[in-house]
CSV table of C-alpha atoms and ligand atoms in Angstrom, one decimal:
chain,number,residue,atom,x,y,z
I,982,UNK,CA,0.7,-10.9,22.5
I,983,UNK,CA,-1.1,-11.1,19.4
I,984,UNK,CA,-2.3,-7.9,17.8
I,985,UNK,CA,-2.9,-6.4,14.0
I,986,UNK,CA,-2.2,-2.5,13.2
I,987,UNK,CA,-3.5,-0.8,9.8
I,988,UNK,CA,-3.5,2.6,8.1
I,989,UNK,CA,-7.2,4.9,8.5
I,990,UNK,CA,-8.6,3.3,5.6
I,991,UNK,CA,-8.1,-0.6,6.7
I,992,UNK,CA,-10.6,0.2,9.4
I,993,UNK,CA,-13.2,-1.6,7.7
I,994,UNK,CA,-10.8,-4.8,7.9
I,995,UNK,CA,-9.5,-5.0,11.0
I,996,UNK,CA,-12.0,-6.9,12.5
I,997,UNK,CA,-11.6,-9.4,10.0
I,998,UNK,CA,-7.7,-9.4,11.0
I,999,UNK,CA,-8.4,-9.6,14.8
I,1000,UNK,CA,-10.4,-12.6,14.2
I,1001,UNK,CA,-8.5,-14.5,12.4
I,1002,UNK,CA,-5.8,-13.9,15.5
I,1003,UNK,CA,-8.6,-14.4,18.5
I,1004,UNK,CA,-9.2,-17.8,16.3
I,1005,UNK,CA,-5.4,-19.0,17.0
I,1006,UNK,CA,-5.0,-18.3,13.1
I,1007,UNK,CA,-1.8,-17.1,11.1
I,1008,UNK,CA,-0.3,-13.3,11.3
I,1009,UNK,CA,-0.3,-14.0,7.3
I,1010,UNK,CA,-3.8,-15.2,7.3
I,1011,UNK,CA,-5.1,-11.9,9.4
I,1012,UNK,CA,-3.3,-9.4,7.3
I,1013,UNK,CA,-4.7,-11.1,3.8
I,1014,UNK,CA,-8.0,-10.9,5.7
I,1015,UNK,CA,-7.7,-7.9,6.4
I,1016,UNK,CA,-7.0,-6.3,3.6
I,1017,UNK,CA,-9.9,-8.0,1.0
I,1018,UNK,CA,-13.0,-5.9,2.8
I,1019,UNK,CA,-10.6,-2.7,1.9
I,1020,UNK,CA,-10.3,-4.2,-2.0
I,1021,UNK,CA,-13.3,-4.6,-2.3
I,1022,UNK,CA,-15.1,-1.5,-1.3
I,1023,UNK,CA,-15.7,0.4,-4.5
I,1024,UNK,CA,-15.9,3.7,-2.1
I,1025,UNK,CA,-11.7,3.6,-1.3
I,1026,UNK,CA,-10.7,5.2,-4.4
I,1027,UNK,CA,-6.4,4.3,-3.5
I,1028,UNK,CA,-7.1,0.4,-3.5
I,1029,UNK,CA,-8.2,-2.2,-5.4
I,1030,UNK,CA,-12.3,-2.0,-6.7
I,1031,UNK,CA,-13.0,1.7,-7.6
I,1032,UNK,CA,-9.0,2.5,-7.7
I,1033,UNK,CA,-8.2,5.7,-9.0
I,1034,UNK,CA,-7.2,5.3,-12.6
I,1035,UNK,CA,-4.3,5.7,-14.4
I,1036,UNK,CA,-3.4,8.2,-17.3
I,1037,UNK,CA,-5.3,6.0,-19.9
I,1038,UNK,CA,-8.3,5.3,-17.3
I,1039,UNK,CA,-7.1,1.7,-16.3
I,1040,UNK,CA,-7.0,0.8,-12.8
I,1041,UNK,CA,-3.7,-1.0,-12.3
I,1042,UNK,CA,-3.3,-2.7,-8.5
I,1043,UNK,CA,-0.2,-3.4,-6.8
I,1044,UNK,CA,0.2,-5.2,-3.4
I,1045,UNK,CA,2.3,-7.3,-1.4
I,1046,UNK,CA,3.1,-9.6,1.2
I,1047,UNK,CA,5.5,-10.6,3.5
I,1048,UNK,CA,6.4,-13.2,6.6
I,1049,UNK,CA,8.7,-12.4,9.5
I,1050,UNK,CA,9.7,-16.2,10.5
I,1051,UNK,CA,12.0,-17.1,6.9
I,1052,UNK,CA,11.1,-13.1,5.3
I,1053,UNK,CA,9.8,-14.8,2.4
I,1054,UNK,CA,7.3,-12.4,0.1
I,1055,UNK,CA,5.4,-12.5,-2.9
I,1056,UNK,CA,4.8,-9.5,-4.7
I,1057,UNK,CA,2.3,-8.2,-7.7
I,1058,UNK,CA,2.5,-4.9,-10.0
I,1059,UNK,CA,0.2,-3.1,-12.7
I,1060,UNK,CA,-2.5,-5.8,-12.4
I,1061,UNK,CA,-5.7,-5.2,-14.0
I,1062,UNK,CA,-9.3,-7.6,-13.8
I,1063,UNK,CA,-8.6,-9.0,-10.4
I,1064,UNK,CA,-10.3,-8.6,-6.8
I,1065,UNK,CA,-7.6,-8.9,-4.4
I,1066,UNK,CA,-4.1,-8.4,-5.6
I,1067,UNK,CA,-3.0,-9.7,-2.0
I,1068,UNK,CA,-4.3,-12.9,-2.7
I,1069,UNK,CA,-2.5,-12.8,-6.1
I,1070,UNK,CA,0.8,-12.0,-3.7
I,1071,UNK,CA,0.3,-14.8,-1.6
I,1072,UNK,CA,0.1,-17.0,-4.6
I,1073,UNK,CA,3.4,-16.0,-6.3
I,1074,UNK,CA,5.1,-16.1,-2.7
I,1075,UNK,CA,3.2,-19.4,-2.3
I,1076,UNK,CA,3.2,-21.0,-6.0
I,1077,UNK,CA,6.4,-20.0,-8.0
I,1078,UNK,CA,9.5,-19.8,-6.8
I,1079,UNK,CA,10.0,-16.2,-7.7
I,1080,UNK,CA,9.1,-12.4,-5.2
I,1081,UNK,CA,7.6,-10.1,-7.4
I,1082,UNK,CA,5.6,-10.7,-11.1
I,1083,UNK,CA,4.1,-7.7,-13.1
I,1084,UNK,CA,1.0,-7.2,-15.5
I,1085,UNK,CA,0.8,-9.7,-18.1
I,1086,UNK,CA,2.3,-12.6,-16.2
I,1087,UNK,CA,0.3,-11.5,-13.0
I,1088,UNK,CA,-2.7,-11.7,-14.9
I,1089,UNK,CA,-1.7,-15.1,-15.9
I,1090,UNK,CA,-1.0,-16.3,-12.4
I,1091,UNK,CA,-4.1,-15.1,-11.4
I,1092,UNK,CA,-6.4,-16.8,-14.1
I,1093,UNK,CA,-4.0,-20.1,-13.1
I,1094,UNK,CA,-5.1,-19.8,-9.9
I,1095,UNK,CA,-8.8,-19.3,-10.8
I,1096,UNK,CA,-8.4,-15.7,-8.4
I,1097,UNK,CA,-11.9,-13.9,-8.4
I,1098,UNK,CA,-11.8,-11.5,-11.6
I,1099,UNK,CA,-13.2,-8.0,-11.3
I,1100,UNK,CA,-13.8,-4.6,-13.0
I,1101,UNK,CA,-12.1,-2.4,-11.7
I,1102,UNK,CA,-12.4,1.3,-13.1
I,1103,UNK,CA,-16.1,1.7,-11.3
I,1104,UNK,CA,-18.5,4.6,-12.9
I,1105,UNK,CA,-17.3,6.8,-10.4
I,1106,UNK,CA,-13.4,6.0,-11.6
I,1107,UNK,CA,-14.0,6.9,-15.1
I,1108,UNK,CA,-16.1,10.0,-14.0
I,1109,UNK,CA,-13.0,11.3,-12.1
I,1110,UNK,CA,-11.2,10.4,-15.5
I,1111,UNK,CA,-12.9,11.7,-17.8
I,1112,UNK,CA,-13.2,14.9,-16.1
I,1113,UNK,CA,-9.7,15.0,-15.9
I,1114,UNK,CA,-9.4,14.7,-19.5
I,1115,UNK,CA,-11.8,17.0,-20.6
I,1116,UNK,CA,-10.3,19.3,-18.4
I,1117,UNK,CA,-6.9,19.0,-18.4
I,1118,UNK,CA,-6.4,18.4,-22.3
I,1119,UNK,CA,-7.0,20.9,-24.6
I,1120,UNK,CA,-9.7,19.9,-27.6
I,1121,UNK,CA,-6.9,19.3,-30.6
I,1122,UNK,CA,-4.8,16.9,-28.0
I,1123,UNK,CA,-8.4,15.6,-26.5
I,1124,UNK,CA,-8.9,15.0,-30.5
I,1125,UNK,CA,-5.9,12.6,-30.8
I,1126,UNK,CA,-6.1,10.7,-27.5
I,1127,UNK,CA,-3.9,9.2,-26.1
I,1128,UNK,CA,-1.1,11.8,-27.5
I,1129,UNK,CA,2.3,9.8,-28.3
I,1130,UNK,CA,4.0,11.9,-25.5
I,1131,UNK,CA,2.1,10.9,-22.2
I,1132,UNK,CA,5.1,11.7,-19.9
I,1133,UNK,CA,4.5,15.5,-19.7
I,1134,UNK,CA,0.8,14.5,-18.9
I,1135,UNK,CA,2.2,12.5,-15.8
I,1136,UNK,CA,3.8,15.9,-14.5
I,1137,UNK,CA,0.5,17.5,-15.1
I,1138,UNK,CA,-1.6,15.1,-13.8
I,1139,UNK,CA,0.4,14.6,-10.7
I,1140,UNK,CA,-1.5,16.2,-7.8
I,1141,UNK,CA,-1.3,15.9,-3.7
I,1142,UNK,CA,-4.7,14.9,-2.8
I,1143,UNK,CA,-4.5,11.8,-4.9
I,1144,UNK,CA,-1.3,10.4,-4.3
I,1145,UNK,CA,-2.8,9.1,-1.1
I,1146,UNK,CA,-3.8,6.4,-0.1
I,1147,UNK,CA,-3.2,2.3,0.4
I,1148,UNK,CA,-3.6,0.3,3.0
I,1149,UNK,CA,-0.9,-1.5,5.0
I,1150,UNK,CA,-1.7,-4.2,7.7
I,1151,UNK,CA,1.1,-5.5,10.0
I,1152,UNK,CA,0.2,-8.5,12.8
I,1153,UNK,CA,2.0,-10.6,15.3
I,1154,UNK,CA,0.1,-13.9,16.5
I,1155,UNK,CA,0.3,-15.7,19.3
I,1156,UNK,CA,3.0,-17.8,18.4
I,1157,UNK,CA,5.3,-14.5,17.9
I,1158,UNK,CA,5.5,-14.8,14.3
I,1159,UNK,CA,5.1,-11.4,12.1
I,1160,UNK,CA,3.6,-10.4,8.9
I,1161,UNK,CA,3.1,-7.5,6.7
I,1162,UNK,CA,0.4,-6.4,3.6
I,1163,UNK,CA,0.1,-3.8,1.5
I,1164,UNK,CA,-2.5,-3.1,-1.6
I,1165,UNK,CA,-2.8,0.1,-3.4
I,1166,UNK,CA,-4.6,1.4,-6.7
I,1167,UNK,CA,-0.9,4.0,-6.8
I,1168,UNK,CA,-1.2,7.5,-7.9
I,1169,UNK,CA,-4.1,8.7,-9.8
I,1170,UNK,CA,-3.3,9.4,-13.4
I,1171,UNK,CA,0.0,7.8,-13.0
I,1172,UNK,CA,1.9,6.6,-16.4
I,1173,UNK,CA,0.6,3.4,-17.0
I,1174,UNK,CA,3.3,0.5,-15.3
I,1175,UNK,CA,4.3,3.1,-13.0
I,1176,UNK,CA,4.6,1.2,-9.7
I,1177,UNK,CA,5.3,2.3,-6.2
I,1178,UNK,CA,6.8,1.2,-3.1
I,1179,UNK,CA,3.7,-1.5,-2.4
I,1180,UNK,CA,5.1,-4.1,-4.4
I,1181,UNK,CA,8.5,-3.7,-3.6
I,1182,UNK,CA,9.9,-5.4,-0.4
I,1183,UNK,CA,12.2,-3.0,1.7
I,1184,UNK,CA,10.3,0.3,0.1
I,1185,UNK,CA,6.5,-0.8,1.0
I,1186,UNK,CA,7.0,-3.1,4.0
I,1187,UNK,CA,9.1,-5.2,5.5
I,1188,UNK,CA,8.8,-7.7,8.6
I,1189,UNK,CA,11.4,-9.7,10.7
I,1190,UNK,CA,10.1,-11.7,13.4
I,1191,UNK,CA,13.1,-11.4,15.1
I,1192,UNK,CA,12.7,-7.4,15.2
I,1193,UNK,CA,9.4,-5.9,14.0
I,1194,UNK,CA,7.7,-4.9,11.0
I,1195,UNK,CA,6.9,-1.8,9.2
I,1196,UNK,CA,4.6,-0.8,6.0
I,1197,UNK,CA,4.6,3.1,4.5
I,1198,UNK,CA,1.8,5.1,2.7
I,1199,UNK,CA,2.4,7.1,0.8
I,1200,UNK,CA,4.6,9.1,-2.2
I,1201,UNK,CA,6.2,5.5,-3.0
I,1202,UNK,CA,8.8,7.8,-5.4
I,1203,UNK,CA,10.3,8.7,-1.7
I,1204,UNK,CA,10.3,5.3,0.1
I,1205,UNK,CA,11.9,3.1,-2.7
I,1206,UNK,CA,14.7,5.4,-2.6
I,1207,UNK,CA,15.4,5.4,1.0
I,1208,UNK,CA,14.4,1.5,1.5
I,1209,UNK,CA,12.3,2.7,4.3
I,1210,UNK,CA,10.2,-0.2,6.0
I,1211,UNK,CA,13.7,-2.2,5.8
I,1212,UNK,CA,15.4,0.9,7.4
I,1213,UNK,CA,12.9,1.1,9.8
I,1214,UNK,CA,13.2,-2.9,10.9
I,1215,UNK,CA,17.3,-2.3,10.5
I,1216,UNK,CA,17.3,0.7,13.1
I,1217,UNK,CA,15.5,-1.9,15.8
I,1218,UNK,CA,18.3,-4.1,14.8
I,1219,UNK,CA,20.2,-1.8,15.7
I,1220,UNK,CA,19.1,-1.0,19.1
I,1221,UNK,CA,17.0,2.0,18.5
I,1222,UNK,CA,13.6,2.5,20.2
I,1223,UNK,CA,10.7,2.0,18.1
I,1224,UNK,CA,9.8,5.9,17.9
I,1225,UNK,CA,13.4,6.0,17.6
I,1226,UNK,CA,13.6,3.8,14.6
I,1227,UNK,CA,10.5,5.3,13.1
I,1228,UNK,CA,12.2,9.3,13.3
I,1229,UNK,CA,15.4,8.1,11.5
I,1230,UNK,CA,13.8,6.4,8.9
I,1231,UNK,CA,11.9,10.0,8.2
I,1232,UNK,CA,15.8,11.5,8.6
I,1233,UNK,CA,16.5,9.7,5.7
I,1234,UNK,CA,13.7,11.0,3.9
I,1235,UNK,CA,14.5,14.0,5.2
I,1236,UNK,CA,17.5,14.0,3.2
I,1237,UNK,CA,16.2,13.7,0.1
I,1238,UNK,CA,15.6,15.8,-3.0
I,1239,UNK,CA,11.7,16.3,-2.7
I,1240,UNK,CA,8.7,18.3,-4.1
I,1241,UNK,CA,5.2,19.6,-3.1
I,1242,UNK,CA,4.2,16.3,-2.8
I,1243,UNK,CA,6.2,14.9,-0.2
I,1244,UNK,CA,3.8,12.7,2.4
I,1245,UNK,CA,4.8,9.6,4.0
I,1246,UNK,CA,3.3,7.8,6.6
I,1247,UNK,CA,4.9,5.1,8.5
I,1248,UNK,CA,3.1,2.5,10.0
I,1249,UNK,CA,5.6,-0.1,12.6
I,1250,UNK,CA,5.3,-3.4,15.0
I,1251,UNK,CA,7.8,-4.7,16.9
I,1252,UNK,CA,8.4,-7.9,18.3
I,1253,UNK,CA,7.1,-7.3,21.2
I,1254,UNK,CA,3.8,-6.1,20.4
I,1255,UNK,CA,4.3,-2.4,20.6
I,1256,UNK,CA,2.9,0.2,17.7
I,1257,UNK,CA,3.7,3.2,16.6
I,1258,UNK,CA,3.3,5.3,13.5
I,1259,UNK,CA,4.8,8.9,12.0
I,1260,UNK,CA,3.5,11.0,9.5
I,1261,UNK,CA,6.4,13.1,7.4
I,1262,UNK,CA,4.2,15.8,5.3
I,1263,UNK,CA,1.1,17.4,5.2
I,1264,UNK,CA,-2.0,15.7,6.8
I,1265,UNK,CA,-4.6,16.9,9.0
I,1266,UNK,CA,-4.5,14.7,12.4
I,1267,UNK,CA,-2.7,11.6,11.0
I,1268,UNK,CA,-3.9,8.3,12.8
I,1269,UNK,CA,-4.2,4.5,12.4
I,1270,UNK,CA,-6.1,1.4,13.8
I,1271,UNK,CA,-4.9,-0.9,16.5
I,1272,UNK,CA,-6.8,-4.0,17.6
I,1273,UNK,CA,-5.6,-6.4,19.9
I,1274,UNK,CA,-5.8,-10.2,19.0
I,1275,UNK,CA,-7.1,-11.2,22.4
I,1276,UNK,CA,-10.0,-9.2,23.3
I,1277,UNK,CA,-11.9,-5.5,22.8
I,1278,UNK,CA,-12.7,-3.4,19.7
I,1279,UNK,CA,-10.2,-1.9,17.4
I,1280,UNK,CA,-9.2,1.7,18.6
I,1281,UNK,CA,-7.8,4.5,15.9
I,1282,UNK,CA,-4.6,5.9,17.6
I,1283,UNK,CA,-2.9,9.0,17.2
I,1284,UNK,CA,0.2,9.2,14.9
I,1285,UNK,CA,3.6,11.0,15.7
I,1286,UNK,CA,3.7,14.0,13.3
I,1287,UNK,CA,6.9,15.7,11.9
I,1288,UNK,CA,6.1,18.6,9.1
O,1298,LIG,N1,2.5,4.4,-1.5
O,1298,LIG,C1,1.7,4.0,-2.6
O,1298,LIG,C2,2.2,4.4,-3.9
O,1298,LIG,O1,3.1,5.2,-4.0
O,1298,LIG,O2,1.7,3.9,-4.9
């Protein structure tokens, strides 16, 4: 059965995704499809165009990808100028022989590649910054911007509306075979290079076409130190139900030293074509997409909820 899952804000790509199933196409292709409509749209303020910014009012993107039939990935981090960071994944999976590449050298791929460039910080991002400086820095620190200590800023800055967001695709085509994406703009006012589960395979997502797949939204702080999409695909490896497997993986999050802005919302596939999704944390009426590959509109689902 071929079908293709997202988070509330892919909605506007999931058609895309379904398509590219309905047409015989590639789990891989769908979930790259999937995800450009959401990078585009200056109006999603946690991915790509329009990202929130960072501490110094750059957007930096991460995203990645991942295939169930050989696991292979290709990751990207701190990326700025560029439209679709998934693409970008694709390529280093794709192009070099290495998983995940950061700033500078993503950049280069990109241009290499001839990858759409883009501006990122929209009016509307460096509104939300600026107001946030003015704000939040008194006028002798304003004065001397950026101060030379920007880490106590981070704390400050840190807030739980916007450390929210991404969006995560996971499909299975009709040949069986899995895939996952994920592409994110991170935290608002994060310290600049900071990056989050998205880009790292195990944390972000993680697919085995032998199992299932899962992707997380998300404090990425939480899920890069439980290795929660692999746990997730582990604990159906192990036998456990998909619900099953989804609950443990929050256990384990469960378990960890955590602060006021604990959220985490796990998005899973598994090889059989069944979905499921649990929200650990705050959030009012948690849900995600579901479209099936062969026929019918997508339909936003209720998530499982544990507080
Ligand atoms: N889960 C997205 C992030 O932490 O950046």
């Amino acid at each position: 059965m071929a079908i293709v899952i997202c988070n509330e804000v892919g909605g506007i790509g999931i058609g895309h995704a379904a398509r590219v199933l309905r047409a015989g196409g590639d789990a891989l292709d769908a979930v790259e499809r999937g995800i450009w409509p959401v990078e585009s749209d200056p109006r999603i303020h946690s991915v790509g165009r329009g990202g929130w910014p960072n501490l110094l009012g750059q957007v930096e993107l991460d995203a990645c990808i991942m295939e169930g039939a050989h696991l292979r990935s290709g990751a990207v981090g701190a990326v700025r100028g560029y439209l679709h960071p998934i693409t970008l994944a694709r390529r280093v999976m794709e192009r070099t022989p290495h998983v995940l590449l950061v700033g500078e050298g993503a950049e280069r791929l990109a241009a290499e590649c001839g990858l759409e460039r883009a501006e990122n910080l929209t009016r509307e991002g460096a509104a939300f910054w600026e107001h946030w400086r003015a704000s939040a820095i008194p006028g002798d620190e304003a004065r001397a911007w950026p101060p030379d200590a920007l880490a106590p800023l981070a704390w400050r800055a840190a807030d739980p509306v916007h450390t929210h967001g991404t969006t995560v695709f996971l499909a299975r085509d009709g040949r069986g075979h899995m895939a996952a994406g994920v592409s994110t703009s991170g935290w608002a006012l994060k310290y600049p290079g900071r990056l989050g589960d998205s880009p790292i395979v195990g944390a972000g997502c993680y697919v085995d076409d032998r199992y299932g797949a899962a992707a997380c939204i998300g404090q990425g702080e939480l899920t890069i130190r439980a290795g929660t999409a692999r746990s997730v695909v582990l604990y159906l490896k192990l036998g456990l139900s998909l619900s099953d497997a989804c609950r443990e993986a929050v256990r384990d999050l469960e378990h960890l030293a955590a602060d006021r802005l604990s959220f985490v919302m796990i998005h899973a596939l598994d090889a059989s074509g069944e979905h499921h999704a649990l929200c650990w944390g705050d959030h009012e009426s948690p849900r995600y997409w579901v479209c099936s590959g062969e026929q019918g509109p997508a339909s936003l689902v209720n998530a499982g909820h544990v507080r």
